[in-house]
XYZ file of C-alpha atoms in Angstrom:
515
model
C 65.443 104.218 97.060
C 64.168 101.376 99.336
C 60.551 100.543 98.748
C 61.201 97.448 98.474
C 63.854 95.513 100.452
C 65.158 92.230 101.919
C 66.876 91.687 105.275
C 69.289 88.902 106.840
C 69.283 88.098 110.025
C 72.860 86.985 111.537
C 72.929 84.094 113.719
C 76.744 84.022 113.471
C 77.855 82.769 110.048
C 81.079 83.699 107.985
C 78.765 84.479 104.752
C 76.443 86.631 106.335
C 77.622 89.712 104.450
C 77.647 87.269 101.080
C 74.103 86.872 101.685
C 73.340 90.490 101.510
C 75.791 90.628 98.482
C 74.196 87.888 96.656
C 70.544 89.814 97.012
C 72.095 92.959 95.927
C 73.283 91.567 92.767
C 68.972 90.993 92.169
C 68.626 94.843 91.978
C 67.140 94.159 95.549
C 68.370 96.272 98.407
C 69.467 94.470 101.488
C 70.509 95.210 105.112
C 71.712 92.697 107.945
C 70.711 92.874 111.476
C 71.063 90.668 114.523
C 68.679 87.190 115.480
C 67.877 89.839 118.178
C 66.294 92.185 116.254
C 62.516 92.711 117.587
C 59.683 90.996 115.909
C 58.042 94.635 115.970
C 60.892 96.380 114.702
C 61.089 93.948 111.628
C 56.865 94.232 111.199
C 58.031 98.414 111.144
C 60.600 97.932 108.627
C 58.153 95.575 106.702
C 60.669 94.266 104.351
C 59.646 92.223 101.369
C 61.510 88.455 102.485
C 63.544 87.485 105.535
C 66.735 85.438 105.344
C 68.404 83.593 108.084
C 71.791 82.488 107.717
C 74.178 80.287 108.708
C 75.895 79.989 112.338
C 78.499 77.439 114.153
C 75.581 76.795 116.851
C 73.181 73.430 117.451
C 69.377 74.873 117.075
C 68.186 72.298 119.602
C 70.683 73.587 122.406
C 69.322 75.786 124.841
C 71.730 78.637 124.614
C 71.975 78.410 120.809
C 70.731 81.668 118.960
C 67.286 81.404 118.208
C 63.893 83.394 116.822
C 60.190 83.223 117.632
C 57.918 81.367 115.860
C 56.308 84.773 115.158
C 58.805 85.727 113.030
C 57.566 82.753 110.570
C 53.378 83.969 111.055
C 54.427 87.352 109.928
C 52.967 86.552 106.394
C 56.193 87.799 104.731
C 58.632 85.206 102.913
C 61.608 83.427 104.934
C 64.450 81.917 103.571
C 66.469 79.697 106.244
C 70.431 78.500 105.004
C 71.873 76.209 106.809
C 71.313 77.103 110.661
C 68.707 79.469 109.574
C 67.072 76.158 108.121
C 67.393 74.098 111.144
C 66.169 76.436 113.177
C 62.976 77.193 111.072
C 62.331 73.246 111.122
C 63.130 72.933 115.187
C 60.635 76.245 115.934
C 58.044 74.893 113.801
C 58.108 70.916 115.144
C 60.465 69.124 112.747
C 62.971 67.346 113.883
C 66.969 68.457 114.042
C 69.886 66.122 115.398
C 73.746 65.446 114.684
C 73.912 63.909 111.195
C 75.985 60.482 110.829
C 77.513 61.982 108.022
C 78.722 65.194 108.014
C 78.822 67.002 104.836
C 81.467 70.148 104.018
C 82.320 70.961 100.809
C 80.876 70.574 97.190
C 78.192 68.268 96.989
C 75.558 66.762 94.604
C 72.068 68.108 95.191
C 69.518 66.077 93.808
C 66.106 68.482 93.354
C 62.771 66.239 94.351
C 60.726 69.482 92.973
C 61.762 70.579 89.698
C 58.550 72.697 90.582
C 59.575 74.795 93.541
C 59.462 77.924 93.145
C 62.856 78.436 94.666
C 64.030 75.889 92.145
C 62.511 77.622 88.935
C 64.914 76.665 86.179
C 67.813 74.788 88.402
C 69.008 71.507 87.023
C 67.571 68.690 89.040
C 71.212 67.681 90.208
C 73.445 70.706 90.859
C 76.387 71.068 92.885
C 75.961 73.074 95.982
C 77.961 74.101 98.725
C 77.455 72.471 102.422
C 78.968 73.021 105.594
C 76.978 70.913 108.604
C 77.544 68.322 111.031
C 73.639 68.846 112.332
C 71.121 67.586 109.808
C 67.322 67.972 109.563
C 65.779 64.440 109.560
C 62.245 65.041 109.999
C 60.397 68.543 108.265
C 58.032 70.253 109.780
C 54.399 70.181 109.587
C 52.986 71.699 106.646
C 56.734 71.142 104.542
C 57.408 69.090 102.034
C 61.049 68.038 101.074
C 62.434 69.589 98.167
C 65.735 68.277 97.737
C 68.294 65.677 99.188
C 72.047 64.360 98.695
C 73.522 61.246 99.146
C 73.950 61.987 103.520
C 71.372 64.282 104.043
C 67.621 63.498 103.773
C 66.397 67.225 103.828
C 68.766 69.384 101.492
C 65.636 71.847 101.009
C 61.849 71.733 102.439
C 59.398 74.208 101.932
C 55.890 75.827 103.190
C 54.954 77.029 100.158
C 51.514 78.581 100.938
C 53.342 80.138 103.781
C 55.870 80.983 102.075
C 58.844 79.169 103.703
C 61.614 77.796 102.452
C 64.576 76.015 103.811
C 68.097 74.988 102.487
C 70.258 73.202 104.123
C 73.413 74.287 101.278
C 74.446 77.739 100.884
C 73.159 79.533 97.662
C 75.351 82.726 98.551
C 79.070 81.035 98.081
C 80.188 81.046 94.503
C 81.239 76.472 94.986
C 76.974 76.664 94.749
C 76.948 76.132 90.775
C 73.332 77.903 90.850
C 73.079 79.670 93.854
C 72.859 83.192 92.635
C 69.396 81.830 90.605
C 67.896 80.206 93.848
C 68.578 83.397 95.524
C 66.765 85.432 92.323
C 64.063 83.055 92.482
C 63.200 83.915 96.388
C 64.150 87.604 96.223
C 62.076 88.255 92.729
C 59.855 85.127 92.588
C 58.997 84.329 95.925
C 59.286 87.830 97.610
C 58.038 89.712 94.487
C 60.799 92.065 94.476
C 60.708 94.243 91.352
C 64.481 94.272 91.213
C 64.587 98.531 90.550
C 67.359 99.017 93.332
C 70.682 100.802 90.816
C 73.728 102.779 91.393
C 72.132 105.772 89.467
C 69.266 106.004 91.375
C 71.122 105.297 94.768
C 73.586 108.126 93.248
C 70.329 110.288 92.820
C 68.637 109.958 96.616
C 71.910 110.644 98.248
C 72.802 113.517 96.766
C 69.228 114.650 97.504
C 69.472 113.326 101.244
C 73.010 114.937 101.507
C 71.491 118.355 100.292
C 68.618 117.955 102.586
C 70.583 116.932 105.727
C 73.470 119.469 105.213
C 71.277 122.536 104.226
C 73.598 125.824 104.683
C 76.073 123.961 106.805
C 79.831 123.647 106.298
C 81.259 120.125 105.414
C 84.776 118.825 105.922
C 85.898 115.434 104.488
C 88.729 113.255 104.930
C 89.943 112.582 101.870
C 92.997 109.943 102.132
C 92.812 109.520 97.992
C 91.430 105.834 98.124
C 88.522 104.450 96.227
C 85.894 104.681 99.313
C 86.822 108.548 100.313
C 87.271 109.618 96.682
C 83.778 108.297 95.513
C 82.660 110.170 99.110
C 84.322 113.501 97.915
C 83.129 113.808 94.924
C 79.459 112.925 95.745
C 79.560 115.346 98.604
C 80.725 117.921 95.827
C 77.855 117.410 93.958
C 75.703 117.592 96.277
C 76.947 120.738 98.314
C 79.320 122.352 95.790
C 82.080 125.238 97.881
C 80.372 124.610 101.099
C 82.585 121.503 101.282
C 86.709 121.252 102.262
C 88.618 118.252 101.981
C 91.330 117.752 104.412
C 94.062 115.503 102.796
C 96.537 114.291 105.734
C 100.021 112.934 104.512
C 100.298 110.778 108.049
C 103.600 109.240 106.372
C 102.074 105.840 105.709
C 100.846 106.115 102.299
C 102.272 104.437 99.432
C 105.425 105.362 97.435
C 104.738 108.819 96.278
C 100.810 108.540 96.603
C 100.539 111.794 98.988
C 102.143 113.808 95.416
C 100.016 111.826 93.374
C 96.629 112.605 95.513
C 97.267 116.318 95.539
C 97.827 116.201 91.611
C 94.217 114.589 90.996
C 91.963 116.385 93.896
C 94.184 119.889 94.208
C 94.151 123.125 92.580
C 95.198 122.034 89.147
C 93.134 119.011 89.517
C 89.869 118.252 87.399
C 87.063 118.638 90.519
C 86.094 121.615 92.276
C 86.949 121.027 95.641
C 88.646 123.018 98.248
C 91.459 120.879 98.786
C 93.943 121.423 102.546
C 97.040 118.867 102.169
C 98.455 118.751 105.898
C 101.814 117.029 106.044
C 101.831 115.330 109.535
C 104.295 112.791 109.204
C 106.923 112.996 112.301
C 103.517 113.719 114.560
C 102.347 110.119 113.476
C 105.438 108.766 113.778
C 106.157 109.963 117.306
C 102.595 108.457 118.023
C 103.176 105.102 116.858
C 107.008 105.275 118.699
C 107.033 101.661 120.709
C 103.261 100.949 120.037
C 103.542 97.013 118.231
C 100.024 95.406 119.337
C 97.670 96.130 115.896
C 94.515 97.159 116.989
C 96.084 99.684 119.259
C 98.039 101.104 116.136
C 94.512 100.876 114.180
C 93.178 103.204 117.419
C 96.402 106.094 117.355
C 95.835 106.440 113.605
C 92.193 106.909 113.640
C 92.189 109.157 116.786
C 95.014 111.351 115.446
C 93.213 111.796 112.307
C 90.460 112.927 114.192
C 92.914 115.850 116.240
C 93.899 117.084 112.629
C 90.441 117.140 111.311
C 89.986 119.239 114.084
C 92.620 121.661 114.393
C 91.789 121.736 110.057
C 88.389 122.732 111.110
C 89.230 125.778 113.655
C 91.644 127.034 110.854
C 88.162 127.548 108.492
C 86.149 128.247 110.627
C 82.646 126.529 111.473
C 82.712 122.974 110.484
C 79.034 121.288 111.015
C 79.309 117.918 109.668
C 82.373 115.453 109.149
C 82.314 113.240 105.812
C 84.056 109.641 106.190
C 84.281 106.907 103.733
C 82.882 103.847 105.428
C 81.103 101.108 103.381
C 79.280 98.046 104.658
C 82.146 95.950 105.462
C 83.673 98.481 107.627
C 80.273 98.368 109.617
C 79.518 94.180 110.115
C 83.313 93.633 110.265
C 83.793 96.177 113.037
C 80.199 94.113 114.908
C 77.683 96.486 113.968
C 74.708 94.873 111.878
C 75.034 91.800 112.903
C 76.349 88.799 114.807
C 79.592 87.600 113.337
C 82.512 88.397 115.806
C 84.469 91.774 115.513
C 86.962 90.680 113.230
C 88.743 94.351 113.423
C 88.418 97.953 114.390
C 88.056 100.492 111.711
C 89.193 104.334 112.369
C 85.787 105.538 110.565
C 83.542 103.250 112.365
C 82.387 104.461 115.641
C 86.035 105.540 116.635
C 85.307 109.047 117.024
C 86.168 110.103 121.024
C 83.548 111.764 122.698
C 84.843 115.236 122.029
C 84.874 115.322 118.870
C 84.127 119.093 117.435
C 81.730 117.691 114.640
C 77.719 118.211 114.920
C 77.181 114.881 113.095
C 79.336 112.668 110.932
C 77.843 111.700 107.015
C 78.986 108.595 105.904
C 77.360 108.570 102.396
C 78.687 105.104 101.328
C 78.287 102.931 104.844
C 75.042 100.708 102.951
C 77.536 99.909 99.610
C 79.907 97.079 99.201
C 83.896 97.390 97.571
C 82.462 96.710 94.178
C 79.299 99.173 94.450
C 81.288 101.836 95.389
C 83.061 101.432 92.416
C 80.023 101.667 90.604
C 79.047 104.760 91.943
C 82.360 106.312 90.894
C 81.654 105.260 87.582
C 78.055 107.010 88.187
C 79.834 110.295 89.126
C 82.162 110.483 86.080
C 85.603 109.750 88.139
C 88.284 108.095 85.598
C 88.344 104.780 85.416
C 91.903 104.479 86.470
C 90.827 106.284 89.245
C 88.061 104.086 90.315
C 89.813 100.824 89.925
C 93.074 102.040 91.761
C 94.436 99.328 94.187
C 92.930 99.185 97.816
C 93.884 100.990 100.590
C 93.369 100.567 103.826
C 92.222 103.746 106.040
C 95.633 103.063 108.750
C 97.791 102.924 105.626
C 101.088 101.341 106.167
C 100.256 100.813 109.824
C 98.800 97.533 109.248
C 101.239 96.452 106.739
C 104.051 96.768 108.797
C 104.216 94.148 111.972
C 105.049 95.317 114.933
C 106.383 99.071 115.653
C 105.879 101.487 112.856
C 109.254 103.495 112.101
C 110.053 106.107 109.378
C 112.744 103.281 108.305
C 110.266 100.533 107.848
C 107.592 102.902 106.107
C 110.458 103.173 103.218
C 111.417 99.665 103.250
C 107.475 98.765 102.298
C 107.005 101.739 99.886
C 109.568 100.596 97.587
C 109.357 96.607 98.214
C 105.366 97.767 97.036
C 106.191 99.898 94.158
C 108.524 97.350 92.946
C 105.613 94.846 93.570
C 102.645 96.978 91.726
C 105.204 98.004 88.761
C 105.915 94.129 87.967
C 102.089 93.435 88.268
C 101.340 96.022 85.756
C 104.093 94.958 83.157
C 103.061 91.557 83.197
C 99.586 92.766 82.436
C 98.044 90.731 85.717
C 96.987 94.236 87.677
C 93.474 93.906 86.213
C 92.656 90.202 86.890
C 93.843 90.102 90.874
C 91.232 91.802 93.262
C 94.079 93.313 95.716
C 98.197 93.456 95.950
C 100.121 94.816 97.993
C 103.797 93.726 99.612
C 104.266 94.244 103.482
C 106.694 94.417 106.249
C 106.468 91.433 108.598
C 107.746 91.797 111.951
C 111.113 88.507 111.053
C 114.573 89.350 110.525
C 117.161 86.424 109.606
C 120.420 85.797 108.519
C 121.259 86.058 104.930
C 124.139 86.293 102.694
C 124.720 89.257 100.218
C 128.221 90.266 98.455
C 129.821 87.463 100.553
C 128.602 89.347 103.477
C 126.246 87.665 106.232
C 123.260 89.929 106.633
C 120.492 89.840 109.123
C 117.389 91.695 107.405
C 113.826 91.994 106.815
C 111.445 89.751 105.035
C 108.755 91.111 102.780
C 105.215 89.333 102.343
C 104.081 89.786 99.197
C 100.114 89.573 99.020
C 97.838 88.755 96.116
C 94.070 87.776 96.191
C 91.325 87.045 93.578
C 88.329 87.676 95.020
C 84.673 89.697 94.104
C 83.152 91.419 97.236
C 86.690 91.547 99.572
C 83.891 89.332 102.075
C 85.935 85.814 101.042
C 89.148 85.993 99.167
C 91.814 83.228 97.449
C 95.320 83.908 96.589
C 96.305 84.680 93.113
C 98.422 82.265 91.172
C 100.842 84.742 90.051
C 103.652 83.000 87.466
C 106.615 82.135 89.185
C 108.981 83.941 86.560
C 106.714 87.080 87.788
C 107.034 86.467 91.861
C 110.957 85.388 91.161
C 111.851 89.091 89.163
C 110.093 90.885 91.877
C 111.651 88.868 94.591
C 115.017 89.656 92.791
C 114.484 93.659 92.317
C 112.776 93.708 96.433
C 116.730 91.910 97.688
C 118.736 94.189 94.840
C 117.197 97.574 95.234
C 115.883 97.422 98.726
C 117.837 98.106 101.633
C 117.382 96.003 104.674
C 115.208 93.084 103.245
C 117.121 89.944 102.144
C 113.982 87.569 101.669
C 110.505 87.338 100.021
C 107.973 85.465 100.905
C 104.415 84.589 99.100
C 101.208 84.413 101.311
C 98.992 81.697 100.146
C 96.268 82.226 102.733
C 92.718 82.647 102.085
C 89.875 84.809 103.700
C 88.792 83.040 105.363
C 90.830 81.939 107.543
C 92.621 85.180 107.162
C 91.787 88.787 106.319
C 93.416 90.464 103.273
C 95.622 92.953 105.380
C 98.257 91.960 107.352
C 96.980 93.342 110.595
């Protein structure tokens, strides 16, 4: 599955997992790691091209992150963006300083070398995306300048008989008219990547490597009836048939009527063989979350009472040797691992597990895949369609859509503000064009007037985003007839809210969920 492959190397930027995303789209497989990842460990690995991204550092400070120049002598293609470009033109004696015109935003790219390789087929001007107050005035030995703008004297240089190449734009943001080509053109020109990396052959090796690892052992998965554990259920089934058990747990902060809905689709009457335990635990969640309002510490009780049921689940069937979570890649660089972007949250599947856990080793068959290839790989394994392209759901549930203290009150206030919500979506024929919506509960009660009556209730959020690979995200423009009906039905048929509110905010600077 990975005979050929590309790494990143994070030296702090927000797109570092758009990088990775961008190089998948090639067919290419591709992993981040840290700037501190050994040169001998990377030799080991011996991928096929090195990327450096961005970061919000100054190469020519002393503390800044930073690389050896052995990393560029390692005879194996490196693509610097941004920081990663400054840097490779500081290590390698060019010349880096604060630009007298910063550039941020779209900008005109004027291409010096229609010739570059990493320019094969790119219009000489093209419209790329920049974000830089430090600009690279001088390349370095052995480079020749590839590109400019208007401000910056060194938009791209490269080494080509050495096989570097540096932008100073970023290729991986959709604003970069042709950045998905440049990328192609390192990744399969430059790197001489074949481009044979495909869901139905990564659907193939793990089911293989699931078989292999799990021989005669029993499996138990948490199966919460989202997108990520679903795909993970059913390729565990596959792969290890009735030595696997599912453990559905109705913790009470699932949407309006899902926990029914799950136990319809993955239960007895259900179309997949799986041995399929629904445990009802919602007072015990409840009585966890009693007085608790600070988010990641909600995030924590969730995940670590999940864990207690799996376990109890497991004495009750006896010998359980491996635990099956869905975590994909985001989970993983969002919670810090794989890279060097800050922890931006804390995910219950993601190294939460206590240290007495009763589980020989934990599979998480989908932690190298992205939203949108897990998707994929449910369309691999036959799941419906309406199945696969069901609404995301985050692992907490409710928890993190409802600011401040969790209460069985609240929980019903945002399951019917939501179904109200999703049902409006769907009959104005919008659900498939928005990546993600969802309404939640914030934490702000005001004064109101209903029936002649003054009120002092809840507002709902409502939440909408367009977006590709849930890494960066931009609120949908849903029609204001739409947003006004809902907003009507939420203050009618709701108890306890008496105002709606739209979040326009992007990712970044915010996340998609509320907490």
């Amino acid at each position: 599955m990975r005979r050929e492959f590309v790494i990143v190397l994070d030296f702090g930027g927000q797109y570092n997992q758009l990088v990775a995303r961008r190089v998948r789209e090639c067919n290419v497989y591709c992993e981040i790691y840290s700037y501190k990842t050994d040169i001998e460990k990377i030799k080991e690995m011996q991928p096929k091209g090195i990327i450096l991204t961005g970061g919000p550092n100054s190469c020519y400070e002393a503390d800044s992150p930073a690389c050896k120049k052995e990393l560029f002598e390692l005879g194996i293609p490196v693509l610097g963006i941004c920081y990663g470009a400054q840097l490779m033109s500081f290590v390698l004696g060019g010349t880096v300083a604060r630009a007298d015109v910063r550039e941020y935003g779209k900008t005109e790219v004027l291409i010096d070398k229609t010739t570059s390789p990493l320019f094969t087929d790119v219009s000489p001007k093209t419209i790329c995306w920049m974000s830089h107050f430090d600009s690279i005035f001088r390349a370095a030995p052995g480079f020749e300048v590839t590109a400019h703008t208007a401000d910056c004297p060194v938009a791209a240089a490269e080494n080509e008989a050495a096989g570097l190449y540096a932008v100073q734009f970023h290729p991986e943001v959709l604003h970069t008219a042709e950045g998905t080509k440049i990328l192609s053109n390192f990744v399969l020109g430059v790197c001489g990547c074949t481009g044979e990396w495909r869901m139905d052959s990564f659907v193939e090796e793990s089911i293989r490597q699931i078989r292999d690892k799990v021989g005669n052992g029993r499996v138990l998965c948490a199966l919460s009836g989202g997108i990520d554990s679903s795909v993970a259920a059913v390729l565990l089934s596959k792969a290890v048939g009735a030595q696997l058990t599912c453990v559905f747990v109705d913790h009470g902060l699932l949407r309006k009527n899902e926990g029914d809905e799950v136990e319809k689709v993955f239960g007895s009457e259900g179309a997949y063989d799986l041995n399929f335990i629904r445990v009802n635990a919602q007072q015990r969640f409840y009585d966890k979350l009693a007085g608790v309002y600070e988010p990641e510490k909600k995030r924590k009780i969730i995940g670590e009472e999940f864990i207690r049921v799996f376990e109890e689940e497991a004495k009750k069937i006896g010998a359980v040797d491996f635990l099956v979570q869905g975590t994909i890649y985001p989970d993983i660089v969002e919670s810090g691992l794989g890279g060097e972007s800050a922890v931006i949250k804390s995910h219950h599947n993601v190294g939460g597990l206590p240290d007495y856990v009763d589980f020989k080793e934990i599979i998480e068959p989908l932690r190298d895949l992205f939203k949108d290839e897990v998707r994929k790989a449910g369309l691999e394994l036959g799941i419906p369609e309406y199945l696969v392209f069901r609404q995301p759901f985050p692992g907490p549930g409710l928890g993190v859509r409802i600011i401040g203290e969790v209460t069985a009150d609240k929980v019903k206030i945002v399951q019917d503000a939501d179904a109200i919500y999703r049902e409006e979506i769907e009959k104005a024929g919008l659900s498939q064009g928005i990546g993600q919506y969802f309404a939640a509960l914030t934490n702000m009660q005001s004064v109101g007037v209903m029936g002649d009556e003054r009120t002092y209730d809840y507002a709902v959020a409502l939440r909408a985003v367009n977006t590709v690979d849930f890494m960066t995200a931009e609120a949908a423009e849903i029609p204001f007839s739409v947003l006004n009906k809902v907003m009507s039905r939420i203050i009618n048929e709701v108890k306890g809210v008496n105002r709606v509110l739209y979040d326009l905010t992007s990712k970044p600077p915010g996340t998609i969920e509320f907490e």
